[in-house]
Every structure is written in structure tokens, then in C-alpha cells.
Amino acid sequence: MTKAGPGFSTLAIHAGAQPDPTTGARATPIYQTTSFVFNDADHAAALFGLQQFGNIYTRIMNPTQAVLEERIAALEGGTAALAVASGHAAQLLVFHTIMRPGDNFVAARQLYGGSVNQFGQAFQSFDWQVRWADCADPESFAKEIDGRTKAIFIESLANPGGIFVDIAAVAEVARRHGLPLIVDNTMATPYLVRPLEHGADIVVHSLTKFIGGHGNSMGGILVDGGTFDWSRSGKYPLLSKPRPEYGGIVLHQAFGNFAFAVAARVLGLRDFGPAISPMNAFLIQTGVETLPLRMQRHCDNAHAVAKWLAAQEKVSWVRYAGLDGDPNHALQQRYSPKGAGAVFTFGLKDGYEAGKRFVEALEMFSHLANIGDTRSLVIHPASTTHRQLTLEQQVSAGAGPDVVRLSIGIEDVEDIIADLDQALAKV
Ligand SMILES: Cc1ncc(COP(=O)(O)O)c(C=O)c1O
């Protein structure tokens, strides 16, 4: 039997890592240093001029961070990656590499509430406009595109509604208009979905969630698919025009299929500065080693919980793509046959007040604003993560007033269900 290369679980443990050349340390050390000594003046000049890759200063690059980057790039099937301080920082650097003042991009309106804010409000300071489309209707993206549109953005599995998106169909719209497709793959992780295989060009993650997996470190990453031609249209000058600060080199020419990751590092991270700490890169990397095991358990537990909830008298609806009757079930089977993820929503018949009482009655579940921890988590989005949105935006993002969101952990499923059961009894 021939095999193309190492499997996913092998890459999750080994990709990017070697025993430390100086000490032999097997686990990647935490290189807790701000800066790195140059061999000589020529070496320093070559590093600063991008003629040679190497460590200068931890704001730009660090060996612990580099292992994490190589590992996630391998798991996503990309050419290179750039790890940063948070998922939001990764999104900022992606758009900084692509957009100029006055440009726009088209995003699915079914997004994490924080991304809706970042795109709709914070990005206005840079004069970057977002236009909203419906993730269930690929052609709705096409309708928003004009001469200043620079990219399309979707989540592979939309937070918090647990909706799988037809990535290939949206990629086809992007391709037709000569635009890159950026996919936030936070909720699915590459264990479930690999967007680059379906036509995406750039993948972003909040590493804070399932990839780190233990609720202990913030991080984000962008992965360069190496697929997009940044020079053809002349619309991406950071990549296709000479860079004066680097001796006039054209990044796309010099770095080819990993030019996007290089540009995000040497123009975005260098100047905005949201570097990931070596400690967080280490903790997240350790989390990645068990990603396949954890993700499967998250999915299996979530499926059992969703099925149980759907049979409860006080529950009005459950939206989990893994359930047979769910409108999103066919897309889940096509894009993510191993499971439907661990984050989903349901409604309580008695609405807003019942939702609040239920959340307070839970004992093992933690009531907090995160997903993708080993522990089971719960939140009422309308009063927390999606609070800053209008009622209309909340409803269209799947976070209306009656909605409760669960992120199912990897505890014993009987204990998860017992906690939900006792809380439901108190509603
Ligand atoms: C899908 C998704 N994308 C991006 C983010 C932002 O990530 P971070 O909180 O690491 O900045 C989040 C955070 O919840 C998220 O759920």
C-alpha cells in the first residue's frame, strides 16, 4: 500500500518540531527571549533585508512560534502560516495585507459577533468597508462585488449557529471575480474541514478555541494556501509592488506561493505588533498534539447531547447539523463527515427569561464567553457576545433572545446530560 505522506494525527504531533539542536530537548522549548544575537554584521544586514530568514526580535518571529506555524500549515495543507496574539489579530493582519483605504470585502453575515463588530465598526477607521451576504446563498456574495472589492470572507462552520457553509460554491464565486476566499476555520478545525481543499485561499483561526483546546491561552493564526495570484490584477500592491523598506523587492515575486504569509509578517505584524507570546505558542502547540482525539470526542459528546435535548419537553428547537432532520445535515455530511463540531444552539420554550434561569442553574457547565475548552461551556449570546448587535443582527446571526449556546466538552457524556437535566427541571 502506498501512502501520500504522514497522516493527520502524526502531523499533529511531529510537524515542524525537531529535538532542540543544542540541548536535545524533545518537547519544543519555550524560547522566552525578546531578541537573537547576529553572527556578524553581514548576517544582521541579510536578515533585515529579507535576503535570509532568521530570528531577529520576538515581535516578528520566534522559534517556539515557528514550530506552531509549521504545524498548523501542515494540518491545513497550506504553504506557510503566521501565528499572532489572537484570532482578531490574525483577521486584522489578513485584511491589512489585502485592503487599501476605500476598498471593500464581502462577508457572510453569519459570523462570530466579535467579527461582525471588527468588520462593521473597527475597520471603518481604516476606511475598509464590509458588505454582508448570506452564507446559505453563494450568489448573494456575487451581488455585493464591485471594482473595489478585494476578498470574500466566511466561517466554514458558522458561530454560534453551527451552520456548515458550501465552501466550494462560495470559492467558485470568488474565483469567477478574481478574488481570494478567506475562511475562518476556528469552529471546525482542520480535523473536521480543510477549507484549502475546497477552494479557499487563506485560512484564519482563533487558536484560543479547539486548537489550543484547554481554555488557557489566546492565539490566532493565518494560513497561506499558496493558491492565489496576487500580481495578476494589480489590486494587491503590498504584494505586487516594490517595497522601499526592503530594498525594492516585490514580495510576491521574491516569495512566490508563501508571499502572503511573509507580507503579513514583515509589513503587518512588524508594524501593528500583535505578537503571540512564546509561552502561549508552546501551550497551544501542546494542545494541537491531541487535537484529533479531542475533536472526535467533542463531536461524539455533542451529537449525543443534541439528540437528548431534542427529545426534551421544555426545548422548542435544537440546531445541530449532525442531527438527521437538520436543514444543514447534507452539507455537514459532505464537508465534515467525522462530526458536526461541538458548538450548537437551542431554544427554550419560555424564551429569554427561561434561558437566563437555565444558564444559572447549571452546575458543571461554566457560564462564560468562550468555546472549544475541554470543559462544557454555556452562554446566552443575546445578553453577552452578541449584545452589541441590533435585534435584527442578532437574529440573522442565529443569536436571537431565546437562544442558548453550548460548547460541549470532553467530560463523560452521562455527566453532561445529568447537569442539563437538573437545570432544565429548574426552568
Ligand atoms: C469563530 C471565531 N473567530 C474568531 C474569533 C476571535 O478570536 P480571538 O478571541 O482569539 O481573538 C472567535 C472568538 O470567539 C471565534 O469564535
Coordinates of C-alpha atoms and ligand atoms in Angstrom, one line a residue:
M1 CA 0.0 0.0 0.0
T2 CA 1.4 3.4 -0.9
K3 CA 0.8 6.5 1.3
A4 CA 1.0 10.1 0.2
G5 CA 2.6 11.3 3.5
P6 CA 2.2 11.3 7.2
G7 CA -1.4 11.2 8.5
F8 CA -3.2 13.9 10.3
S9 CA -2.5 12.6 13.8
T10 CA 1.2 12.1 13.0
L11 CA 1.4 15.7 11.7
A12 CA -0.4 17.0 14.8
I13 CA 2.4 15.6 16.9
H14 CA 5.5 16.0 14.7
A15 CA 5.1 18.6 12.0
G16 CA 7.6 21.5 12.4
A17 CA 9.3 20.0 15.5
Q18 CA 12.9 18.6 15.9
P19 CA 14.8 17.8 19.1
D20 CA 16.5 21.0 20.2
P21 CA 19.9 21.1 18.4
T22 CA 21.8 22.4 21.4
T23 CA 20.3 20.6 24.3
G24 CA 18.4 17.6 22.7
A25 CA 15.2 18.7 24.5
R26 CA 12.4 16.6 22.9
A27 CA 9.5 18.9 23.6
T28 CA 9.9 22.3 21.8
P29 CA 11.4 24.7 24.3
I30 CA 9.8 27.9 25.2
Y31 CA 12.2 30.4 23.7
Q32 CA 11.5 33.1 26.3
T33 CA 13.7 35.8 24.8
T34 CA 13.0 39.1 23.1
S35 CA 15.9 39.1 20.7
F36 CA 18.5 36.9 19.0
V37 CA 22.3 37.5 18.6
F38 CA 23.5 38.0 15.0
N39 CA 26.5 36.0 13.8
D40 CA 28.1 39.2 12.3
A41 CA 27.2 42.5 10.7
D42 CA 26.5 40.9 7.2
H43 CA 24.2 38.3 8.8
A44 CA 22.3 41.1 10.5
A45 CA 22.0 43.0 7.2
A46 CA 20.8 39.9 5.4
L47 CA 18.1 39.3 8.0
F48 CA 16.9 42.9 7.9
G49 CA 16.9 42.9 4.1
L50 CA 14.9 39.7 3.8
Q51 CA 17.7 38.0 1.9
Q52 CA 17.9 35.4 4.6
F53 CA 15.2 34.0 7.0
G54 CA 16.1 34.1 10.7
N55 CA 15.2 35.3 14.1
I56 CA 15.7 39.0 14.9
Y57 CA 13.2 40.0 17.5
T58 CA 10.2 38.2 19.0
R59 CA 7.7 40.7 17.8
I60 CA 8.4 39.4 14.3
M61 CA 9.5 35.8 14.7
N62 CA 10.4 33.3 17.5
P63 CA 11.4 29.6 17.3
T64 CA 8.6 28.4 19.5
Q65 CA 6.1 30.3 17.4
A66 CA 7.7 28.9 14.2
V67 CA 7.0 25.3 15.2
L68 CA 3.4 26.2 15.8
E69 CA 3.2 27.9 12.4
E70 CA 4.7 25.0 10.6
R71 CA 2.4 22.5 12.3
I72 CA -0.8 24.3 11.6
A73 CA 0.2 25.0 8.0
A74 CA 0.8 21.2 7.6
L75 CA -2.6 20.3 9.2
E76 CA -4.4 22.8 6.9
G77 CA -2.4 21.8 3.8
G78 CA -1.0 25.4 3.3
T79 CA 2.4 26.6 2.3
A80 CA 3.1 28.8 5.4
A81 CA 1.4 30.3 8.4
L82 CA 1.8 33.3 10.7
A83 CA 0.8 32.9 14.4
V84 CA -0.3 36.0 16.3
A85 CA -1.8 37.1 19.6
S86 CA -5.4 36.3 18.9
G87 CA -7.9 35.4 16.2
H88 CA -8.9 39.0 15.8
A89 CA -5.2 40.0 15.3
A90 CA -5.0 37.3 12.6
Q91 CA -8.0 38.8 10.8
L92 CA -6.6 42.4 11.1
L93 CA -3.3 41.3 9.5
V94 CA -5.1 39.4 6.7
F95 CA -7.1 42.4 5.8
H96 CA -4.2 44.8 6.2
T97 CA -2.3 42.8 3.6
I98 CA -5.2 42.9 1.2
M99 CA -7.0 46.2 1.7
R100 CA -6.3 49.9 0.9
P101 CA -8.5 52.8 2.1
G102 CA -11.8 52.9 0.2
D103 CA -11.7 49.1 -0.5
N104 CA -14.4 46.7 0.5
F105 CA -14.9 43.0 1.1
V106 CA -17.9 40.7 1.2
A107 CA -18.5 38.7 4.4
A108 CA -21.2 36.2 5.4
R109 CA -23.4 37.8 8.0
Q110 CA -23.4 34.5 9.9
L111 CA -20.2 35.2 11.9
Y112 CA -18.9 35.3 15.4
G113 CA -20.3 38.5 16.9
G114 CA -16.9 39.9 17.6
S115 CA -16.0 39.6 13.9
V116 CA -19.3 41.4 13.0
N117 CA -18.1 44.2 15.2
Q118 CA -14.5 44.2 14.0
F119 CA -15.6 44.3 10.3
G120 CA -18.5 46.6 10.7
Q121 CA -17.1 49.1 13.1
A122 CA -13.4 49.0 13.9
F123 CA -12.4 48.5 10.3
Q124 CA -14.2 51.8 9.4
S125 CA -11.2 53.6 11.0
F126 CA -9.1 52.3 8.1
D127 CA -11.9 53.1 5.6
W128 CA -12.3 49.4 4.8
Q129 CA -16.0 48.7 4.2
V130 CA -17.7 45.3 4.7
R131 CA -20.7 44.2 2.7
W132 CA -22.9 41.4 4.1
A133 CA -24.1 38.3 2.3
D134 CA -26.0 35.1 3.2
C135 CA -23.8 32.1 3.8
A136 CA -26.5 29.8 2.6
D137 CA -26.8 31.7 -0.8
P138 CA -23.4 31.8 -2.6
E139 CA -24.8 34.1 -5.3
S140 CA -25.6 36.7 -2.7
F141 CA -21.8 37.3 -2.4
A142 CA -21.6 38.0 -6.1
K143 CA -24.3 40.6 -5.9
E144 CA -22.2 42.7 -3.5
I145 CA -19.0 42.7 -5.5
D146 CA -17.8 45.8 -7.3
G147 CA -14.5 47.2 -8.7
R148 CA -13.2 48.0 -5.1
T149 CA -14.0 44.5 -3.7
K150 CA -10.8 42.7 -2.5
A151 CA -11.9 39.5 -0.9
I152 CA -14.7 37.2 0.3
F153 CA -14.8 36.0 4.0
I154 CA -16.8 33.2 5.5
E155 CA -16.7 30.8 8.5
S156 CA -16.5 27.1 7.5
L157 CA -18.8 26.3 10.4
A158 CA -20.6 29.5 11.5
N159 CA -20.5 30.5 15.1
P160 CA -22.9 30.3 17.0
G161 CA -25.5 28.6 14.9
G162 CA -23.4 25.6 13.9
I163 CA -24.1 26.1 10.2
F164 CA -21.8 24.4 7.6
V165 CA -21.2 26.6 4.5
D166 CA -20.8 25.3 1.0
I167 CA -17.2 26.4 0.7
A168 CA -16.7 25.2 -2.9
A169 CA -19.7 27.1 -4.1
V170 CA -18.5 30.4 -2.4
A171 CA -15.0 29.7 -3.7
E172 CA -16.4 29.4 -7.2
V173 CA -17.9 32.9 -6.9
A174 CA -14.6 34.2 -5.6
R175 CA -12.7 32.6 -8.5
R176 CA -15.1 34.0 -11.1
H177 CA -14.4 37.5 -9.8
G178 CA -10.7 37.1 -9.3
L179 CA -10.9 37.4 -5.5
P180 CA -9.3 35.4 -2.7
L181 CA -11.6 33.5 -0.4
I182 CA -10.7 33.7 3.3
V183 CA -12.2 31.1 5.6
D184 CA -12.3 31.3 9.4
N185 CA -11.9 27.6 10.3
T186 CA -12.0 28.1 14.1
M187 CA -15.1 26.0 14.9
A188 CA -14.4 23.1 12.6
T189 CA -10.5 22.9 12.9
P190 CA -8.6 21.1 10.2
Y191 CA -9.5 17.8 11.8
L192 CA -13.1 18.2 10.5
V193 CA -12.7 20.6 7.5
R194 CA -9.8 21.7 5.4
P195 CA -11.0 24.7 3.5
L196 CA -8.0 24.9 1.2
E197 CA -9.1 21.6 -0.3
H198 CA -12.4 23.2 -1.2
G199 CA -11.0 26.3 -3.0
A200 CA -10.2 28.7 -0.1
D201 CA -7.0 30.8 -0.5
I202 CA -6.4 31.9 3.1
V203 CA -7.5 30.2 6.4
V204 CA -7.7 32.0 9.7
H205 CA -8.1 30.6 13.2
S206 CA -8.7 31.7 16.7
L207 CA -6.2 29.3 18.3
T208 CA -7.9 30.2 21.6
K209 CA -10.6 27.6 20.9
F210 CA -10.4 23.9 19.9
I211 CA -6.9 24.1 18.5
G212 CA -5.3 25.1 21.8
G213 CA -8.2 23.3 23.3
H214 CA -7.7 23.8 27.1
G215 CA -9.0 27.3 27.7
N216 CA -5.6 28.6 28.8
S217 CA -4.1 30.7 26.0
M218 CA -5.1 33.3 23.5
G219 CA -3.7 32.9 20.0
G220 CA -4.6 33.3 16.3
I221 CA -3.1 32.2 13.0
L222 CA -3.4 32.8 9.3
V223 CA -2.5 30.1 6.8
D224 CA -1.4 30.9 3.3
G225 CA -2.9 28.4 0.8
G226 CA -0.3 29.5 -1.8
T227 CA -3.0 29.4 -4.4
F228 CA -3.9 33.0 -5.2
D229 CA -2.1 35.1 -7.9
W230 CA -1.5 38.4 -6.0
S231 CA 0.1 40.0 -9.1
R232 CA -2.4 39.4 -11.9
S233 CA -4.9 42.2 -11.2
G234 CA -2.7 44.8 -9.7
K235 CA -5.2 45.1 -6.8
Y236 CA -2.9 44.0 -4.1
P237 CA 0.0 46.5 -4.2
L238 CA 1.6 45.3 -0.9
L239 CA 2.4 42.1 -2.6
S240 CA 2.8 43.1 -6.2
K241 CA 4.7 46.5 -6.0
P242 CA 8.3 47.1 -4.9
R243 CA 8.8 47.6 -1.1
P244 CA 11.1 50.5 -0.5
E245 CA 11.9 49.5 3.1
Y246 CA 13.2 46.1 1.8
G247 CA 15.5 47.4 -1.0
G248 CA 12.7 47.5 -3.6
I249 CA 11.9 43.8 -3.6
V250 CA 8.4 42.7 -4.8
L251 CA 7.2 40.2 -2.2
H252 CA 5.1 38.1 -4.5
Q253 CA 8.0 37.7 -6.9
A254 CA 10.5 37.0 -4.2
F255 CA 8.5 34.6 -2.1
G256 CA 6.0 33.0 -4.6
N257 CA 3.5 30.7 -3.0
F258 CA 4.1 31.8 0.5
A259 CA 4.3 35.6 -0.2
F260 CA 1.1 36.3 1.6
A261 CA 2.3 34.9 5.0
V262 CA 5.6 36.8 4.5
A263 CA 3.8 40.1 3.8
A264 CA 1.5 39.7 6.8
R265 CA 4.6 39.2 8.9
V266 CA 7.0 41.8 7.6
L267 CA 4.5 44.5 6.9
G268 CA 1.6 43.8 9.2
L269 CA 3.0 42.1 12.3
R270 CA 6.1 44.2 12.2
D271 CA 4.2 47.4 12.3
F272 CA 1.0 46.6 14.3
G273 CA 2.8 44.3 16.7
P274 CA 0.3 41.7 17.9
A275 CA 2.9 39.0 18.5
I276 CA 2.0 35.7 20.3
S277 CA 4.0 35.1 23.4
P278 CA 6.4 32.1 23.3
M279 CA 4.6 30.7 26.3
N280 CA 1.2 30.7 24.5
A281 CA 2.7 29.3 21.4
F282 CA 4.1 26.4 23.5
L283 CA 0.8 25.8 25.3
I284 CA -1.2 25.8 22.0
Q285 CA 1.3 23.6 20.3
T286 CA 0.9 21.1 23.2
G287 CA -2.9 21.3 22.7
V288 CA -2.5 20.6 19.0
E289 CA -0.9 17.2 19.7
T290 CA -4.2 15.8 21.0
L291 CA -6.5 17.8 18.6
P292 CA -7.7 14.7 16.6
L293 CA -8.6 12.8 19.8
R294 CA -10.2 15.7 21.5
M295 CA -12.2 16.8 18.4
Q296 CA -13.7 13.4 17.9
R297 CA -14.7 13.2 21.5
H298 CA -16.2 16.7 21.4
C299 CA -18.2 15.8 18.3
D300 CA -19.4 12.4 19.7
N301 CA -20.5 14.0 23.0
A302 CA -22.2 17.0 21.2
H303 CA -24.1 14.6 19.0
A304 CA -25.4 12.6 22.0
V305 CA -26.4 15.8 23.9
A306 CA -28.1 17.4 20.9
K307 CA -30.2 14.2 20.4
W308 CA -31.1 14.2 24.1
L309 CA -32.1 17.9 24.1
A310 CA -34.3 17.5 21.0
A311 CA -36.4 15.0 23.0
Q312 CA -37.0 17.3 26.0
E313 CA -40.4 18.8 26.6
K314 CA -39.1 22.3 27.5
V315 CA -36.9 22.6 24.5
S316 CA -38.5 24.3 21.5
W317 CA -35.8 23.6 18.9
V318 CA -32.2 22.3 18.5
R319 CA -30.0 23.4 15.7
Y320 CA -27.2 20.8 15.3
A321 CA -26.1 19.9 11.8
G322 CA -25.3 16.4 13.0
L323 CA -29.0 15.6 13.6
D324 CA -30.8 13.7 10.8
G325 CA -33.6 16.2 10.2
D326 CA -31.4 19.4 10.4
P327 CA -31.6 21.6 7.3
N328 CA -27.8 21.7 7.3
H329 CA -27.3 17.9 7.6
A330 CA -26.5 17.2 4.0
L331 CA -23.7 19.9 3.9
Q332 CA -22.3 18.5 7.2
Q333 CA -22.2 15.0 5.7
R334 CA -20.4 16.4 2.6
Y335 CA -17.9 18.7 4.3
S336 CA -17.4 17.2 7.7
P337 CA -18.3 13.5 7.8
K338 CA -16.4 12.8 11.0
G339 CA -18.7 15.0 13.1
A340 CA -20.7 18.3 13.3
G341 CA -18.5 20.1 15.8
A342 CA -19.2 20.8 19.4
V343 CA -20.9 24.2 19.5
F344 CA -24.6 24.5 18.8
T345 CA -27.7 26.3 19.9
F346 CA -31.1 25.5 21.1
G347 CA -34.2 27.4 22.3
L348 CA -36.2 27.1 25.4
K349 CA -40.0 27.4 25.1
D350 CA -40.2 30.1 27.7
G351 CA -37.7 32.4 25.9
Y352 CA -35.3 35.0 27.2
E353 CA -36.0 34.6 31.0
A354 CA -36.0 30.8 30.9
G355 CA -32.7 30.9 29.1
K356 CA -31.2 33.1 31.8
R357 CA -32.5 30.9 34.6
F358 CA -31.3 27.7 32.9
V359 CA -27.8 29.1 32.5
E360 CA -27.7 30.0 36.2
A361 CA -29.0 26.5 37.3
L362 CA -26.2 24.6 35.5
E363 CA -23.5 23.3 37.9
M364 CA -20.8 21.5 35.9
F365 CA -21.1 23.7 32.8
S366 CA -19.2 27.0 33.1
H367 CA -21.0 30.2 32.2
L368 CA -18.5 32.2 30.1
A369 CA -17.7 33.8 26.8
N370 CA -15.6 31.1 25.2
I371 CA -15.9 27.9 23.1
G372 CA -13.6 25.0 22.5
D373 CA -12.4 24.2 26.0
T374 CA -12.1 20.6 27.4
R375 CA -14.9 21.7 29.8
S376 CA -18.5 22.1 28.8
L377 CA -19.4 25.8 28.4
V378 CA -22.7 27.7 28.1
I379 CA -23.7 31.2 27.3
H380 CA -26.7 33.2 26.4
P381 CA -25.4 35.1 23.3
A382 CA -28.1 37.8 23.2
S383 CA -27.1 39.2 26.6
T384 CA -23.3 38.7 26.2
T385 CA -21.3 38.0 23.0
H386 CA -23.9 39.4 20.6
R387 CA -25.2 42.1 23.0
Q388 CA -23.7 45.0 20.9
L389 CA -25.7 43.9 17.8
T390 CA -29.1 45.1 16.9
L391 CA -32.0 42.7 17.4
E392 CA -32.1 42.2 13.6
Q393 CA -28.4 41.4 13.5
Q394 CA -28.7 39.0 16.5
V395 CA -31.5 37.1 14.8
S396 CA -29.7 36.9 11.4
A397 CA -26.5 35.7 13.2
G398 CA -28.5 32.9 14.9
A399 CA -28.3 34.5 18.3
G400 CA -31.9 35.7 19.0
P401 CA -33.1 36.4 22.6
D402 CA -34.3 32.8 23.3
V403 CA -31.1 31.1 22.1
V404 CA -28.8 29.2 24.4
R405 CA -25.3 28.2 23.1
L406 CA -23.5 25.2 24.3
S407 CA -19.8 24.2 23.7
I408 CA -19.8 20.6 24.7
G409 CA -16.6 19.4 26.4
I410 CA -14.9 16.0 26.7
E411 CA -16.2 15.0 30.1
D412 CA -18.3 11.8 30.4
V413 CA -21.4 12.4 28.4
E414 CA -23.6 11.0 31.1
D415 CA -22.4 13.7 33.4
I416 CA -23.0 16.4 30.8
I417 CA -26.6 15.2 30.2
A418 CA -27.2 14.9 34.0
D419 CA -26.3 18.6 34.5
L420 CA -28.5 19.7 31.7
D421 CA -31.3 17.6 33.0
Q422 CA -31.2 19.0 36.5
A423 CA -31.0 22.6 35.2
L424 CA -34.0 22.0 32.8
A425 CA -36.0 20.8 35.8
K426 CA -35.5 24.2 37.5
V427 CA -36.7 26.2 34.5
Ligands
LIG1 C1 -15.2 31.8 15.0 C2 -14.4 32.8 15.7 N1 -13.5 33.5 15.0 C3 -12.7 34.4 15.6 C4 -12.7 34.7 17.0 C5 -11.8 35.7 17.6 O1 -10.8 35.0 18.2 P1 -10.0 35.6 19.5 O2 -11.0 35.7 20.6 O3 -8.9 34.6 19.7 O4 -9.5 37.0 19.1 C6 -13.6 33.9 17.7 C7 -13.7 34.1 19.2 O5 -14.6 33.7 19.9 C8 -14.4 32.9 17.1 O6 -15.3 32.2 17.8

